[in-house]
């Protein structure tokens, strides 16, 4: 089967295109692809404020600045009743549960199918079912089952995205400064959230159905561009995969090249679980993603139902303000990547950011309502510490695990490893918004308490790996700098600390 992208089939000498050109093309295309995945995923959180404009939040632990808001549009049955937040939470759960389960299968399929075709099908399918949710507006559909089924099918097609884009990037790029590069590349998540929020918020003025349809049409367009232009691996454009190993042509995972990878089978699902570090990072991401996705799905709703500077913001303004969380997420992903590169300590960096996020969550909840400026500033800081470890684990950490000796550099297995880590994390992402739907009807303080406890467990699960990194990293060398033969750094030469 010819896997050459249509745009390259008529080039007489495809190998004349420089490797760097291909690498830039891959980064741009995969960036746009996953940006569109997250843009369509974000729309539900914006439209929630219209579907259920009222809430009955009472009984705060220490104080209450939330009350039943006067409605402007009357909501949308069946989400406008007393159980509205719970129904919206069930929608989030259904989407993310199917997304999480589908991730495991998508990773397995992604290791074995043409990633260009697989991504295109996933993006077109996502755009269709996301649009169908919005079509309910024009068809005047009020059956909860309709929205539930559409969300589940959208989640299934969404699961094709992450394992595929990581595997494609892994086929083409060198591993130098991996944390920083992937931290910058991973900004697609936050850019997608921001663009999705902006588009969905603007479209609310024309009817909430457009908030789903417009991002979906954009995603379908990007999917078609990928079908025409995306070379999933060097062989698809006539390059020798073995050459990618040499110098700047070393693949992201330090792998043996596409040609050699064809000589052996991809690592199995259960074997991938046994790779050291996979389990710890997978369940660490479970709690980390629980926190991140609760903000993803509920932040605009929370803002619109909370007094900020003594007044309530409109649905449009709440959606706009919520994008600052993702601005912080971009900064957090880059900072976490740079720090983990400098220290050569992914787990330590993740634990540091996770524990700092606990304080940021507390401060945002109890001081964010003081004024719009304070809320915006604290939201950026919170986004930075919440999304930093999430971005690091799903990108650079997955790539690091791809270099483990049990994988032997097989970047096809990266799709499976990535699916395991992000699939497990997505289970937490499903639980967080669901619990929030129930808990928020009684107490937003309790919601933030749940998020802080989750952040604590995320750090705790990675603590052992972080301690091992500290023992062998520049952190410990710095602490012992200047000591003599009983310690380290004698004559400016670094040695392992005795007993470590």
CSV table of C-alpha atoms in Angstrom, one decimal:
chain,number,residue,atom,x,y,z
A,1,UNK,CA,0.0,0.0,0.0
A,2,UNK,CA,1.4,3.4,-1.0
A,3,UNK,CA,1.5,5.6,2.1
A,4,UNK,CA,2.8,8.6,0.3
A,5,UNK,CA,0.7,11.7,1.0
A,6,UNK,CA,-1.1,12.9,-2.1
A,7,UNK,CA,0.7,16.2,-2.1
A,8,UNK,CA,4.1,14.4,-2.5
A,9,UNK,CA,3.1,11.6,-5.0
A,10,UNK,CA,3.9,13.8,-8.0
A,11,UNK,CA,7.3,15.0,-6.9
A,12,UNK,CA,9.9,13.5,-9.1
A,13,UNK,CA,12.5,13.5,-6.3
A,14,UNK,CA,10.8,13.6,-2.9
A,15,UNK,CA,14.2,13.0,-1.1
A,16,UNK,CA,15.4,16.4,-2.4
A,17,UNK,CA,13.3,18.1,0.2
A,18,UNK,CA,15.4,18.7,3.2
A,19,UNK,CA,14.9,16.8,6.4
A,20,UNK,CA,14.5,20.0,8.3
A,21,UNK,CA,11.7,21.0,6.0
A,22,UNK,CA,9.9,17.8,6.7
A,23,UNK,CA,10.4,18.2,10.4
A,24,UNK,CA,9.0,21.7,10.4
A,25,UNK,CA,6.0,20.5,8.4
A,26,UNK,CA,5.4,17.7,10.9
A,27,UNK,CA,5.5,20.0,13.9
A,28,UNK,CA,3.1,22.5,12.2
A,29,UNK,CA,0.6,19.9,11.0
A,30,UNK,CA,0.5,18.0,14.3
A,31,UNK,CA,0.2,21.2,16.2
A,32,UNK,CA,-2.8,22.3,14.1
A,33,UNK,CA,-4.3,18.9,14.4
A,34,UNK,CA,-4.3,18.7,18.1
A,35,UNK,CA,-5.2,22.3,18.5
A,36,UNK,CA,-8.4,21.5,16.6
A,37,UNK,CA,-9.0,18.4,18.8
A,38,UNK,CA,-9.0,20.6,21.9
A,39,UNK,CA,-10.9,23.4,20.3
A,40,UNK,CA,-13.9,21.1,19.7
A,41,UNK,CA,-13.4,19.6,23.1
A,42,UNK,CA,-13.7,23.0,24.8
A,43,UNK,CA,-17.0,24.1,23.4
A,44,UNK,CA,-19.1,22.1,25.9
A,45,UNK,CA,-17.7,24.0,28.9
A,46,UNK,CA,-18.6,27.4,27.3
A,47,UNK,CA,-22.2,26.3,26.3
A,48,UNK,CA,-22.9,25.0,29.8
A,49,UNK,CA,-23.5,28.5,30.9
A,50,UNK,CA,-26.3,28.8,28.4
A,51,UNK,CA,-27.7,25.3,28.8
A,52,UNK,CA,-28.0,25.7,32.6
A,53,UNK,CA,-27.9,29.4,33.5
A,54,UNK,CA,-29.2,28.8,37.0
A,55,UNK,CA,-27.7,27.0,40.0
A,56,UNK,CA,-28.6,26.5,43.6
A,57,UNK,CA,-25.2,26.6,45.2
A,58,UNK,CA,-25.5,27.0,48.9
A,59,UNK,CA,-23.8,25.8,52.1
A,60,UNK,CA,-20.2,27.0,51.5
A,61,UNK,CA,-17.7,25.9,54.0
A,62,UNK,CA,-16.5,29.3,55.0
A,63,UNK,CA,-18.3,31.8,52.8
A,64,UNK,CA,-20.6,32.0,49.8
A,65,UNK,CA,-20.3,34.4,46.9
A,66,UNK,CA,-22.5,32.3,44.6
A,67,UNK,CA,-26.2,32.6,44.3
A,68,UNK,CA,-29.0,31.6,41.8
A,69,UNK,CA,-28.5,33.9,38.9
A,70,UNK,CA,-31.2,35.5,37.0
A,71,UNK,CA,-31.5,33.9,33.6
A,72,UNK,CA,-31.5,35.7,30.3
A,73,UNK,CA,-32.2,32.9,27.9
A,74,UNK,CA,-34.2,30.4,30.1
A,75,UNK,CA,-31.7,27.6,29.6
A,76,UNK,CA,-32.2,24.5,27.5
A,77,UNK,CA,-34.2,21.4,28.7
A,78,UNK,CA,-33.3,19.0,30.2
A,79,UNK,CA,-30.3,20.9,31.6
A,80,UNK,CA,-32.2,23.9,33.0
A,81,UNK,CA,-33.8,22.1,35.9
A,82,UNK,CA,-32.5,21.5,39.5
A,83,UNK,CA,-30.5,18.5,38.3
A,84,UNK,CA,-28.9,20.4,35.4
A,85,UNK,CA,-25.3,20.4,36.8
A,86,UNK,CA,-25.5,16.7,37.4
A,87,UNK,CA,-26.7,16.0,33.9
A,88,UNK,CA,-23.9,18.1,32.5
A,89,UNK,CA,-21.5,16.2,34.7
A,90,UNK,CA,-22.8,12.9,33.2
A,91,UNK,CA,-22.2,14.3,29.7
A,92,UNK,CA,-18.6,15.0,30.7
A,93,UNK,CA,-18.2,11.5,32.2
A,94,UNK,CA,-19.7,9.8,29.1
A,95,UNK,CA,-17.4,11.7,26.8
A,96,UNK,CA,-14.2,11.2,28.8
A,97,UNK,CA,-15.0,7.6,29.8
A,98,UNK,CA,-15.3,6.5,26.2
A,99,UNK,CA,-12.3,8.7,25.3
A,100,UNK,CA,-10.2,7.0,28.0
A,101,UNK,CA,-11.2,3.5,26.9
A,102,UNK,CA,-10.8,4.3,23.3
A,103,UNK,CA,-7.3,5.7,23.9
A,104,UNK,CA,-6.0,2.2,24.7
A,105,UNK,CA,-7.4,0.8,21.5
A,106,UNK,CA,-6.3,3.8,19.5
A,107,UNK,CA,-2.7,3.5,20.7
A,108,UNK,CA,-2.8,-0.2,19.6
A,109,UNK,CA,-4.2,0.6,16.2
A,110,UNK,CA,-1.9,3.6,15.8
A,111,UNK,CA,1.1,1.3,16.0
A,112,UNK,CA,-0.2,-0.8,13.1
A,113,UNK,CA,-2.1,1.5,10.7
A,114,UNK,CA,-1.2,4.4,8.5
A,115,UNK,CA,-1.2,7.3,10.9
A,116,UNK,CA,-2.2,9.8,8.2
A,117,UNK,CA,-5.4,7.9,7.4
A,118,UNK,CA,-6.0,7.1,11.1
A,119,UNK,CA,-5.8,10.8,12.1
A,120,UNK,CA,-8.0,11.9,9.2
A,121,UNK,CA,-10.7,9.5,10.2
A,122,UNK,CA,-10.5,10.6,13.8
A,123,UNK,CA,-10.7,14.3,12.9
A,124,UNK,CA,-13.6,13.9,10.5
A,125,UNK,CA,-15.5,11.7,12.9
A,126,UNK,CA,-15.0,14.1,15.7
A,127,UNK,CA,-16.2,17.0,13.6
A,128,UNK,CA,-19.3,15.1,12.6
A,129,UNK,CA,-20.5,14.2,16.1
A,130,UNK,CA,-19.5,17.5,17.7
A,131,UNK,CA,-21.6,19.2,15.1
A,132,UNK,CA,-24.5,16.9,15.8
A,133,UNK,CA,-24.6,18.1,19.4
A,134,UNK,CA,-25.0,21.6,18.1
A,135,UNK,CA,-27.6,20.5,15.5
A,136,UNK,CA,-29.8,19.7,18.5
A,137,UNK,CA,-30.3,23.5,18.8
A,138,UNK,CA,-31.9,23.9,15.4
A,139,UNK,CA,-33.9,20.6,15.6
A,140,UNK,CA,-35.2,21.7,19.1
A,141,UNK,CA,-34.0,18.4,20.6
A,142,UNK,CA,-34.5,18.1,24.4
A,143,UNK,CA,-33.9,14.3,24.8
A,144,UNK,CA,-31.0,13.7,27.2
A,145,UNK,CA,-30.2,10.4,25.5
A,146,UNK,CA,-29.5,12.2,22.2
A,147,UNK,CA,-26.9,14.4,23.7
A,148,UNK,CA,-25.4,11.5,25.7
A,149,UNK,CA,-24.9,9.3,22.6
A,150,UNK,CA,-23.5,12.1,20.5
A,151,UNK,CA,-21.0,12.9,23.3
A,152,UNK,CA,-19.9,9.3,23.6
A,153,UNK,CA,-19.3,8.9,19.9
A,154,UNK,CA,-17.4,12.2,19.8
A,155,UNK,CA,-15.2,11.0,22.7
A,156,UNK,CA,-14.5,7.8,20.8
A,157,UNK,CA,-13.2,9.6,17.7
A,158,UNK,CA,-11.3,12.1,19.9
A,159,UNK,CA,-9.3,9.3,21.3
A,160,UNK,CA,-7.5,8.8,18.0
A,161,UNK,CA,-5.6,12.1,18.3
A,162,UNK,CA,-3.0,12.1,21.1
A,163,UNK,CA,-1.3,8.7,20.5
A,164,UNK,CA,-1.2,9.4,16.8
A,165,UNK,CA,0.4,12.9,16.8
A,166,UNK,CA,3.0,11.8,19.4
A,167,UNK,CA,3.9,8.8,17.3
A,168,UNK,CA,4.2,10.9,14.1
A,169,UNK,CA,6.4,13.5,15.8
A,170,UNK,CA,8.4,10.6,17.3
A,171,UNK,CA,9.2,9.3,13.8
A,172,UNK,CA,10.8,12.5,12.6
A,173,UNK,CA,12.5,14.5,15.3
A,174,UNK,CA,15.7,14.6,17.3
A,175,UNK,CA,15.7,14.3,21.1
A,176,UNK,CA,17.9,17.2,22.1
A,177,UNK,CA,16.2,19.6,24.5
A,178,UNK,CA,13.2,17.3,24.4
A,179,UNK,CA,11.5,18.8,27.4
A,180,UNK,CA,11.7,22.3,26.2
A,181,UNK,CA,10.8,21.5,22.6
A,182,UNK,CA,7.8,19.3,23.5
A,183,UNK,CA,6.8,21.9,26.1
A,184,UNK,CA,6.5,24.5,23.4
A,185,UNK,CA,4.9,22.0,21.0
A,186,UNK,CA,2.4,21.0,23.7
A,187,UNK,CA,1.1,24.6,23.7
A,188,UNK,CA,-1.4,23.2,21.1
A,189,UNK,CA,-3.5,22.0,24.1
A,190,UNK,CA,-3.8,25.5,25.6
A,191,UNK,CA,-4.1,27.2,22.2
A,192,UNK,CA,-6.9,24.8,21.3
A,193,UNK,CA,-8.7,25.6,24.6
A,194,UNK,CA,-8.3,29.3,24.0
A,195,UNK,CA,-9.4,29.3,20.4
A,196,UNK,CA,-12.3,26.9,21.3
A,197,UNK,CA,-13.4,29.3,24.1
A,198,UNK,CA,-13.1,32.4,21.9
A,199,UNK,CA,-15.0,30.8,19.0
A,200,UNK,CA,-17.7,29.2,21.1
A,201,UNK,CA,-18.2,32.4,23.2
A,202,UNK,CA,-18.5,34.6,20.1
A,203,UNK,CA,-21.0,32.1,18.5
A,204,UNK,CA,-23.3,32.2,21.5
A,205,UNK,CA,-24.6,35.5,20.2
A,206,UNK,CA,-26.0,33.7,17.2
A,207,UNK,CA,-27.3,30.6,19.0
A,208,UNK,CA,-25.4,28.0,21.0
A,209,UNK,CA,-25.5,25.4,18.1
A,210,UNK,CA,-23.0,27.5,16.2
A,211,UNK,CA,-20.6,27.1,19.1
A,212,UNK,CA,-20.3,23.4,18.2
A,213,UNK,CA,-20.6,23.6,14.4
A,214,UNK,CA,-18.0,26.3,13.6
A,215,UNK,CA,-15.1,24.6,15.5
A,216,UNK,CA,-16.1,21.3,14.0
A,217,UNK,CA,-16.0,22.7,10.4
A,218,UNK,CA,-12.5,24.1,11.1
A,219,UNK,CA,-11.4,20.7,12.4
A,220,UNK,CA,-12.7,18.9,9.3
A,221,UNK,CA,-10.7,21.3,7.1
A,222,UNK,CA,-7.5,20.7,9.1
A,223,UNK,CA,-8.2,16.9,8.9
A,224,UNK,CA,-8.3,17.2,5.1
A,225,UNK,CA,-5.1,19.2,5.0
A,226,UNK,CA,-3.4,16.4,7.0
A,227,UNK,CA,-4.7,13.8,4.6
A,228,UNK,CA,-3.1,15.6,1.7
A,229,UNK,CA,0.2,16.7,3.4
A,230,UNK,CA,1.1,14.6,6.4
A,231,UNK,CA,4.0,12.1,5.9
A,232,UNK,CA,3.6,9.8,8.9
A,233,UNK,CA,7.2,8.5,8.7
A,234,UNK,CA,10.4,8.9,6.6
A,235,UNK,CA,9.6,5.9,4.4
A,236,UNK,CA,6.3,7.5,3.3
A,237,UNK,CA,8.4,10.1,1.3
A,238,UNK,CA,11.2,7.8,0.2
A,239,UNK,CA,13.7,8.5,2.9
A,240,UNK,CA,15.8,5.9,4.7
A,241,UNK,CA,14.6,5.7,8.3
A,242,UNK,CA,18.1,4.5,9.4
A,243,UNK,CA,19.5,7.9,8.4
A,244,UNK,CA,17.3,9.6,10.9
A,245,UNK,CA,19.5,8.1,13.6
A,246,UNK,CA,22.6,10.0,12.6
A,247,UNK,CA,23.4,13.4,14.1
A,248,UNK,CA,20.5,15.8,13.9
A,249,UNK,CA,18.6,13.0,12.2
A,250,UNK,CA,18.3,11.0,15.4
A,251,UNK,CA,14.6,10.3,16.0
A,252,UNK,CA,12.8,11.8,19.0
A,253,UNK,CA,13.0,8.5,20.8
A,254,UNK,CA,16.6,7.7,20.0
A,255,UNK,CA,15.1,4.8,17.9
A,256,UNK,CA,16.5,2.5,15.3
A,257,UNK,CA,14.6,4.0,12.4
A,258,UNK,CA,11.5,2.9,10.5
A,259,UNK,CA,13.4,0.4,8.5
A,260,UNK,CA,14.6,-1.6,11.5
A,261,UNK,CA,11.3,-1.2,13.3
A,262,UNK,CA,9.6,-3.3,10.6
A,263,UNK,CA,11.8,-6.2,11.5
A,264,UNK,CA,10.2,-6.7,14.9
A,265,UNK,CA,6.7,-6.5,16.4
A,266,UNK,CA,5.6,-3.6,18.5
A,267,UNK,CA,5.6,-4.0,22.2
A,268,UNK,CA,2.4,-5.5,23.6
A,269,UNK,CA,-0.1,-3.8,25.8
A,270,UNK,CA,0.7,-5.6,29.0
A,271,UNK,CA,4.5,-5.5,28.4
A,272,UNK,CA,4.3,-1.7,28.0
A,273,UNK,CA,2.7,-1.5,31.5
A,274,UNK,CA,5.7,-3.3,32.9
A,275,UNK,CA,8.2,-0.6,31.7
A,276,UNK,CA,9.6,1.1,34.8
A,277,UNK,CA,7.9,4.4,35.4
A,278,UNK,CA,4.8,3.8,33.2
A,279,UNK,CA,2.5,2.8,36.1
A,280,UNK,CA,3.6,5.6,38.4
A,281,UNK,CA,3.3,8.3,35.7
A,282,UNK,CA,0.0,6.9,34.4
A,283,UNK,CA,-1.7,7.1,37.8
A,284,UNK,CA,0.1,10.3,38.6
A,285,UNK,CA,-1.5,11.7,35.5
A,286,UNK,CA,-4.9,10.2,36.6
A,287,UNK,CA,-5.0,12.8,39.5
A,288,UNK,CA,-3.2,15.5,37.6
A,289,UNK,CA,-5.6,15.4,34.7
A,290,UNK,CA,-8.6,15.2,37.1
A,291,UNK,CA,-7.6,18.7,38.2
A,292,UNK,CA,-6.8,20.0,34.7
A,293,UNK,CA,-10.0,18.8,33.1
A,294,UNK,CA,-12.2,20.0,35.9
A,295,UNK,CA,-11.0,23.4,35.0
A,296,UNK,CA,-11.4,22.7,31.3
A,297,UNK,CA,-15.0,21.7,31.6
A,298,UNK,CA,-16.2,23.8,34.6
A,299,UNK,CA,-14.2,27.0,34.8
A,300,UNK,CA,-16.4,29.2,32.6
A,301,UNK,CA,-19.5,27.9,34.5
A,302,UNK,CA,-17.8,28.7,37.9
A,303,UNK,CA,-16.8,32.2,36.8
A,304,UNK,CA,-20.2,33.1,35.5
A,305,UNK,CA,-21.8,32.0,38.8
A,306,UNK,CA,-19.3,33.7,41.1
A,307,UNK,CA,-19.2,37.4,42.1
A,308,UNK,CA,-15.9,38.9,41.0
A,309,UNK,CA,-15.3,42.4,42.3
A,310,UNK,CA,-18.9,42.5,43.5
A,311,UNK,CA,-20.6,41.6,40.2
A,312,UNK,CA,-21.4,38.7,38.0
A,313,UNK,CA,-19.8,38.4,34.6
A,314,UNK,CA,-21.8,37.6,31.5
A,315,UNK,CA,-21.5,34.2,29.8
A,316,UNK,CA,-19.4,35.8,27.1
A,317,UNK,CA,-17.0,37.6,29.5
A,318,UNK,CA,-16.7,34.4,31.6
A,319,UNK,CA,-15.6,32.5,28.6
A,320,UNK,CA,-13.1,35.1,27.7
A,321,UNK,CA,-11.7,35.3,31.2
A,322,UNK,CA,-11.4,31.5,31.4
A,323,UNK,CA,-8.8,31.5,28.5
A,324,UNK,CA,-6.2,33.0,30.9
A,325,UNK,CA,-6.0,29.7,32.6
A,326,UNK,CA,-4.7,28.2,29.3
A,327,UNK,CA,-2.3,31.2,28.9
A,328,UNK,CA,-0.8,30.1,32.2
A,329,UNK,CA,-0.9,26.5,30.9
A,330,UNK,CA,1.3,27.5,28.0
A,331,UNK,CA,3.8,29.1,30.3
A,332,UNK,CA,3.7,26.1,32.7
A,333,UNK,CA,4.3,23.6,29.9
A,334,UNK,CA,7.4,25.5,28.7
A,335,UNK,CA,8.7,26.2,32.1
A,336,UNK,CA,8.3,22.6,33.3
A,337,UNK,CA,10.0,21.4,30.1
A,338,UNK,CA,12.9,23.7,30.5
A,339,UNK,CA,13.4,23.0,34.2
A,340,UNK,CA,13.2,19.2,33.7
A,341,UNK,CA,15.8,19.5,30.9
A,342,UNK,CA,18.1,21.5,33.1
A,343,UNK,CA,17.8,19.2,36.1
A,344,UNK,CA,17.3,16.0,34.0
A,345,UNK,CA,14.5,15.3,36.5
A,346,UNK,CA,11.0,14.8,35.0
A,347,UNK,CA,9.4,13.3,38.1
A,348,UNK,CA,10.9,15.9,40.4
A,349,UNK,CA,9.7,18.8,38.2
A,350,UNK,CA,6.2,17.2,38.1
A,351,UNK,CA,6.0,16.8,41.9
A,352,UNK,CA,7.3,20.4,42.4
A,353,UNK,CA,4.6,21.9,40.2
A,354,UNK,CA,1.9,19.6,41.6
A,355,UNK,CA,2.5,20.6,45.2
A,356,UNK,CA,2.7,24.3,44.2
A,357,UNK,CA,-0.6,23.9,42.4
A,358,UNK,CA,-2.3,23.0,45.8
A,359,UNK,CA,-1.4,26.4,47.2
A,360,UNK,CA,-2.4,28.1,43.9
A,361,UNK,CA,-5.8,26.5,44.0
A,362,UNK,CA,-6.4,27.6,47.6
A,363,UNK,CA,-5.4,31.1,46.9
A,364,UNK,CA,-7.5,31.4,43.7
A,365,UNK,CA,-10.6,30.1,45.4
A,366,UNK,CA,-10.5,32.5,48.4
A,367,UNK,CA,-8.9,35.6,46.9
A,368,UNK,CA,-9.9,35.3,43.2
A,369,UNK,CA,-13.2,37.0,43.8
A,370,UNK,CA,-11.6,40.2,45.1
A,371,UNK,CA,-11.3,41.9,41.8
A,372,UNK,CA,-11.1,41.1,38.1
A,373,UNK,CA,-7.4,41.9,38.0
A,374,UNK,CA,-6.6,39.6,40.9
A,375,UNK,CA,-8.8,36.9,39.5
A,376,UNK,CA,-7.0,37.1,36.1
A,377,UNK,CA,-3.5,37.1,37.7
A,378,UNK,CA,-4.2,34.2,40.0
A,379,UNK,CA,-5.9,32.2,37.2
A,380,UNK,CA,-2.7,32.5,35.1
A,381,UNK,CA,-0.6,31.3,38.0
A,382,UNK,CA,-3.0,28.4,38.8
A,383,UNK,CA,-3.0,27.4,35.1
A,384,UNK,CA,0.8,27.4,35.1
A,385,UNK,CA,1.1,25.0,38.0
A,386,UNK,CA,-1.8,22.8,37.1
A,387,UNK,CA,-1.0,22.3,33.4
A,388,UNK,CA,2.8,22.2,33.9
A,389,UNK,CA,3.0,18.6,35.1
A,390,UNK,CA,0.1,17.5,32.9
A,391,UNK,CA,2.0,18.8,29.8
A,392,UNK,CA,5.3,17.3,30.9
A,393,UNK,CA,3.9,13.8,31.6
A,394,UNK,CA,1.9,13.5,28.4
A,395,UNK,CA,4.8,14.7,26.1
A,396,UNK,CA,8.5,14.5,27.3
A,397,UNK,CA,7.9,11.7,29.9
A,398,UNK,CA,6.1,9.5,27.3
A,399,UNK,CA,9.0,10.2,24.9
A,400,UNK,CA,11.6,9.3,27.6
A,401,UNK,CA,9.8,6.0,28.3
A,402,UNK,CA,10.1,5.3,24.6
A,403,UNK,CA,13.9,5.1,25.0
A,404,UNK,CA,13.7,2.5,27.7
A,405,UNK,CA,15.8,-0.6,26.8
A,406,UNK,CA,12.7,-2.8,26.8
A,407,UNK,CA,11.4,-0.8,23.9
A,408,UNK,CA,14.7,-0.9,22.1
A,409,UNK,CA,13.9,2.5,20.6
A,410,UNK,CA,10.8,1.2,18.8
A,411,UNK,CA,8.8,4.4,18.3
A,412,UNK,CA,5.8,2.4,17.1
A,413,UNK,CA,5.5,1.2,20.7
A,414,UNK,CA,5.3,4.9,21.7
A,415,UNK,CA,1.7,5.1,20.6
A,416,UNK,CA,0.9,2.2,23.0
A,417,UNK,CA,2.9,3.7,25.9
A,418,UNK,CA,1.4,7.1,25.3
A,419,UNK,CA,-2.1,5.6,25.1
A,420,UNK,CA,-1.6,3.8,28.5
A,421,UNK,CA,-0.4,7.0,30.2
A,422,UNK,CA,-2.9,9.4,28.7
A,423,UNK,CA,-5.7,6.8,28.7
A,424,UNK,CA,-5.3,6.3,32.5
A,425,UNK,CA,-5.1,10.0,33.0
A,426,UNK,CA,-8.3,10.4,31.0
A,427,UNK,CA,-10.1,8.2,33.4
A,428,UNK,CA,-9.3,10.8,36.1
A,429,UNK,CA,-10.3,13.5,33.6
A,430,UNK,CA,-13.7,11.8,33.4
A,431,UNK,CA,-14.2,11.5,37.2
A,432,UNK,CA,-13.3,15.1,38.0
A,433,UNK,CA,-15.9,16.8,36.0
A,434,UNK,CA,-18.6,14.3,37.0
A,435,UNK,CA,-17.9,14.8,40.7
A,436,UNK,CA,-17.9,18.5,40.2
A,437,UNK,CA,-21.3,18.4,38.6
A,438,UNK,CA,-22.7,16.8,41.9
A,439,UNK,CA,-20.5,18.6,44.4
A,440,UNK,CA,-20.8,22.1,43.0
A,441,UNK,CA,-24.6,22.1,43.6
A,442,UNK,CA,-23.8,22.1,47.3
A,443,UNK,CA,-20.4,23.7,47.7
A,444,UNK,CA,-17.7,25.1,45.4
A,445,UNK,CA,-15.4,25.0,48.4
A,446,UNK,CA,-15.8,21.3,48.4
A,447,UNK,CA,-14.9,21.2,44.7
A,448,UNK,CA,-11.6,23.0,45.3
A,449,UNK,CA,-10.9,20.8,48.3
A,450,UNK,CA,-11.3,17.8,46.0
A,451,UNK,CA,-8.9,19.3,43.5
A,452,UNK,CA,-6.3,20.0,46.2
A,453,UNK,CA,-6.5,16.4,47.5
A,454,UNK,CA,-6.1,15.1,43.9
A,455,UNK,CA,-3.0,17.3,43.4
A,456,UNK,CA,-1.6,15.9,46.6
A,457,UNK,CA,-2.1,12.3,45.4
A,458,UNK,CA,-0.6,13.1,42.0
A,459,UNK,CA,2.6,14.3,43.7
A,460,UNK,CA,2.6,11.4,46.2
A,461,UNK,CA,2.5,8.8,43.4
A,462,UNK,CA,5.6,10.4,41.7
A,463,UNK,CA,7.5,11.0,45.0
A,464,UNK,CA,9.5,7.8,44.8
A,465,UNK,CA,10.7,8.5,41.3
A,466,UNK,CA,11.4,12.1,42.2
A,467,UNK,CA,13.6,11.0,45.1
A,468,UNK,CA,15.6,8.7,42.9
A,469,UNK,CA,16.1,11.6,40.5
A,470,UNK,CA,17.3,13.9,43.2
A,471,UNK,CA,19.9,11.3,44.3
A,472,UNK,CA,21.5,11.2,40.8
A,473,UNK,CA,20.8,14.8,39.6
A,474,UNK,CA,22.6,18.1,39.6
A,475,UNK,CA,20.4,19.1,42.6
A,476,UNK,CA,22.4,16.8,44.8
A,477,UNK,CA,25.7,17.7,43.2
A,478,UNK,CA,24.9,21.4,43.9
A,479,UNK,CA,24.2,20.6,47.6
A,480,UNK,CA,27.6,18.9,47.9
A,481,UNK,CA,29.6,21.2,45.8
A,482,UNK,CA,33.0,22.0,47.2
A,483,UNK,CA,33.2,18.9,49.4
A,484,UNK,CA,36.2,16.6,49.3
A,485,UNK,CA,36.6,12.9,48.7
A,486,UNK,CA,34.1,12.0,51.3
A,487,UNK,CA,31.6,14.1,49.4
A,488,UNK,CA,31.5,15.3,45.8
A,489,UNK,CA,32.6,18.0,43.4
A,490,UNK,CA,36.3,17.6,44.3
A,491,UNK,CA,38.4,19.6,41.9
A,492,UNK,CA,35.3,20.6,40.1
A,493,UNK,CA,34.5,17.0,39.0
A,494,UNK,CA,31.1,15.6,39.8
A,495,UNK,CA,30.9,12.1,41.3
A,496,UNK,CA,28.0,10.2,42.7
A,497,UNK,CA,27.3,10.7,46.4
A,498,UNK,CA,28.5,7.7,48.4
A,499,UNK,CA,25.7,5.3,49.2
A,500,UNK,CA,23.4,6.7,46.5
